[in-house]
Short mmCIF file of C-alpha atoms and ligand atoms in Angstrom, two decimals:
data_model
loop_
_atom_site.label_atom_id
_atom_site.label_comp_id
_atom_site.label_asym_id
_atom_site.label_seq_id
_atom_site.Cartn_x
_atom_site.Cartn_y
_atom_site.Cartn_z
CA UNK H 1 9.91 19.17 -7.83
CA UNK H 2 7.67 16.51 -7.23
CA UNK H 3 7.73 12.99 -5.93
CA UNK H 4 7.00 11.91 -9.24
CA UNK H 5 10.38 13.50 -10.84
CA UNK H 6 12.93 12.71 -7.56
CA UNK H 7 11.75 9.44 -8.71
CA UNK H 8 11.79 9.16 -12.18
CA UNK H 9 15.59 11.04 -11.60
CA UNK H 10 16.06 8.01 -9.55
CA UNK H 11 16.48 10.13 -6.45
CA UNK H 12 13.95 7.98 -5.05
CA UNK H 13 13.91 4.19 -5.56
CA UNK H 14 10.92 2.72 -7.42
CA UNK H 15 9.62 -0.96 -8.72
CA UNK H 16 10.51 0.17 -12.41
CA UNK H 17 8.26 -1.74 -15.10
CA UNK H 18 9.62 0.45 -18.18
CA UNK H 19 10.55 3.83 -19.49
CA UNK H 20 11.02 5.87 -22.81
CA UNK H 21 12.32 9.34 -23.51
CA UNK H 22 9.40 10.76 -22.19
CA UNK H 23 7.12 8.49 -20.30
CA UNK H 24 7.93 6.11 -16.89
CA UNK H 25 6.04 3.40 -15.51
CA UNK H 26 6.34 2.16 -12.18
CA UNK H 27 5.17 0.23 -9.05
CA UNK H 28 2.15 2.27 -7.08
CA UNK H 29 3.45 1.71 -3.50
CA UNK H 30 0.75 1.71 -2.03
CA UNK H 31 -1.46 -0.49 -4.31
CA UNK H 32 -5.16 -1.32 -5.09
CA UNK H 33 -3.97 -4.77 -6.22
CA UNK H 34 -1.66 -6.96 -6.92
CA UNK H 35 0.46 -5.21 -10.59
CA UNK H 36 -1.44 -1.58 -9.70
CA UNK H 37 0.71 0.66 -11.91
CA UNK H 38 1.75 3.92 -12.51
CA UNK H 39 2.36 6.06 -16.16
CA UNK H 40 3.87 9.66 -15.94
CA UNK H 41 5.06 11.96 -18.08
CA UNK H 42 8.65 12.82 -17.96
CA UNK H 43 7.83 16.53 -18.17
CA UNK H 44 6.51 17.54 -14.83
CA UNK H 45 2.27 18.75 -15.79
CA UNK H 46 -0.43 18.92 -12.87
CA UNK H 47 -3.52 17.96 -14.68
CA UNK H 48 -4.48 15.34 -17.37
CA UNK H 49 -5.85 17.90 -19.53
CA UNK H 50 -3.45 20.76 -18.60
CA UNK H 51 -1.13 18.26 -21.52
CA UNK H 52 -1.38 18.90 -24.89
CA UNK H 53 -3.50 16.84 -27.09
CA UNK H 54 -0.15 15.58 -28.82
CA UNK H 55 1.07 14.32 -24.86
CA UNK H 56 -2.06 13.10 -23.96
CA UNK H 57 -2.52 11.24 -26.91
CA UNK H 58 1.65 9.85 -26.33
CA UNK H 59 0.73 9.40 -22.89
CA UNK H 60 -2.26 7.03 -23.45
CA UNK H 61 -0.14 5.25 -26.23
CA UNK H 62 2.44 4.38 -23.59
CA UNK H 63 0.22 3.49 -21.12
CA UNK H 64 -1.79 0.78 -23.54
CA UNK H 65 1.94 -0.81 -24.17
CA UNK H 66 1.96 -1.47 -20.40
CA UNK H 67 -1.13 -2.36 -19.91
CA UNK H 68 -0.80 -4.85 -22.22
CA UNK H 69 1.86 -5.84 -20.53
CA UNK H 70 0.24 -6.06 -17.04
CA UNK H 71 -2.61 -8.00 -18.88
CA UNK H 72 0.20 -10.91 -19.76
CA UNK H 73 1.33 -10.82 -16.14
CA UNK H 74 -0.85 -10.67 -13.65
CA UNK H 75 -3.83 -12.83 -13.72
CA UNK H 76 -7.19 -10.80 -13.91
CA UNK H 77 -10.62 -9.83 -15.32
CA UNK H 78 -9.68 -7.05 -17.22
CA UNK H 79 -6.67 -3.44 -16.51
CA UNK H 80 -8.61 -0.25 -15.28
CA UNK H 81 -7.59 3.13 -15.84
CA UNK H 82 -7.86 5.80 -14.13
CA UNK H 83 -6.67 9.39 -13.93
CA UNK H 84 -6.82 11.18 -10.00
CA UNK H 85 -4.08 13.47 -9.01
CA UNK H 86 -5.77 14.60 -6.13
CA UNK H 87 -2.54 12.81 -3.77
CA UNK H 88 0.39 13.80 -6.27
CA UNK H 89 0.00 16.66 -8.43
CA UNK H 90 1.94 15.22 -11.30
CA UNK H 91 -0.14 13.53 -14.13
CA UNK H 92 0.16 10.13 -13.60
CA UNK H 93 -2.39 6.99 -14.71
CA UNK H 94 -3.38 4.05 -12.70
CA UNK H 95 -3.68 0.80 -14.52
CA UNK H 96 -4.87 -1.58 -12.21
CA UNK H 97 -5.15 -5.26 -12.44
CA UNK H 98 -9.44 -5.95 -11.69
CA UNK H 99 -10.90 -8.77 -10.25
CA UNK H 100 -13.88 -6.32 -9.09
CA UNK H 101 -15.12 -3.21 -8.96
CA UNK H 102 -13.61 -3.01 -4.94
CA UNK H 103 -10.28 -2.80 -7.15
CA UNK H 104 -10.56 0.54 -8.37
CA UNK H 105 -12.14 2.52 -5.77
CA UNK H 106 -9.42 2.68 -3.96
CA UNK H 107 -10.15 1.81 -0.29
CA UNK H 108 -8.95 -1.05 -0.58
CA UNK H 109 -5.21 -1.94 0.02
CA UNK H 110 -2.98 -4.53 -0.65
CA UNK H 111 -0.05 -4.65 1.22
CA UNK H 112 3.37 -6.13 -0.72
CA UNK H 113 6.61 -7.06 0.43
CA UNK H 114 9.20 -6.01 -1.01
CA UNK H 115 10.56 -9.09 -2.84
CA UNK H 116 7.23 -9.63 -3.96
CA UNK H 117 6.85 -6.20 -5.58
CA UNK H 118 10.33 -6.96 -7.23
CA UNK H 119 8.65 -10.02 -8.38
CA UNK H 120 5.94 -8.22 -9.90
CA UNK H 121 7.86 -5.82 -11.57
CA UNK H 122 9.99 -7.89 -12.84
CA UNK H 123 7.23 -9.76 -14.92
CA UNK H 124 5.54 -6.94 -16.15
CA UNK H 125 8.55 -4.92 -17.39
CA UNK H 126 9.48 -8.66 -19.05
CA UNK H 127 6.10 -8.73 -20.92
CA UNK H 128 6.46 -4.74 -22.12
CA UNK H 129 7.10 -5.08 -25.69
P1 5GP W 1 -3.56 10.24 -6.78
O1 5GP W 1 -2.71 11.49 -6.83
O2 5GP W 1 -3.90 9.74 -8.16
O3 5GP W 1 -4.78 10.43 -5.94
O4 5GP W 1 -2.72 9.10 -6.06
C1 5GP W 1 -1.32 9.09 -6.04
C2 5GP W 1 -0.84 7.65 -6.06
O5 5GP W 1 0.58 7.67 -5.99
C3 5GP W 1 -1.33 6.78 -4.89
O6 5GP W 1 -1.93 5.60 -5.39
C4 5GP W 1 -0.07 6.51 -4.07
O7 5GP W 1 -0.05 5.21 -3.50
C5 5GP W 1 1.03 6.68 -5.11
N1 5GP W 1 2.28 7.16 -4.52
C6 5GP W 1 2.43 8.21 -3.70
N2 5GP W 1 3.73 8.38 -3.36
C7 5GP W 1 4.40 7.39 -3.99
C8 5GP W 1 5.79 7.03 -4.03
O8 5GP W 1 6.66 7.64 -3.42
N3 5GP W 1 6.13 5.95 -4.79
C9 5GP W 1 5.19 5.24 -5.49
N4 5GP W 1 5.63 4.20 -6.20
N5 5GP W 1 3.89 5.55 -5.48
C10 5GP W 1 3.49 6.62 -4.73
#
């Protein structure tokens, strides 16, 4: 089982931002910046394109609801996406807020405390539509 699914069971606590019957977004914990978050498929899948088209194509639907979401939120240039996997083999997609390109490569880290990640959440998951 992966970290992914103890989390999305809620066997592991996470900054929730919204969920459906088979997608979850969430908090990255260790974030690029400020409203980096995560979109994963309910049904445990290594790769992106191990999904089928059908998933993907859910998947990416989800994901444009919350980054809309993060867009309303958290001030910034513009959401980036990206898909890695190499740290958690569960398909998951970034969508990080961008001020610059130093955003989404991650090295660098922000680091959050814990009522301000509630904070965060909080906003974005109030902005999901
Ligand atoms: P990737 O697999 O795409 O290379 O990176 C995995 C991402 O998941 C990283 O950005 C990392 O910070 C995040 N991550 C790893 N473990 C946890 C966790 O337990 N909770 C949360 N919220 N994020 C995690």
């Amino acid at each position: 089982m992966s970290i992914f699914t103890k989390i999305i069971n809620g066997e592991i606590p996470s900054y929730k931002i919204a969920e459906n019957d088979h997608f979850f977004a969430f908090l990255d914990i260790n974030p690029n910046a400020k409203g980096h978050t995560l979109v994963v498929p309910k049904k445990e899948e290594n790769k992106l394109f191990d999904l089928s088209k059908e998933e993907y194509l859910s998947l990416m639907d989800f994901s444009y609801k919350v980054a809309k979401a993060i867009e309303k939120a958290i001030p910034c240039k513009r959401v980036g996406m990206s898909v890695i996997g190499l740290e958690v083999p569960h398909v998951h997609v970034h969508l990080i807020p961008l001020q610059g390109m130093e955003d989404i490569q991650f090295q660098k880290k922000v680091s959050l405390s814990k009522e301000e990640l509630i904070t965060i959440a909080k906003k974005i998951s109030d902005c999901f539509e």
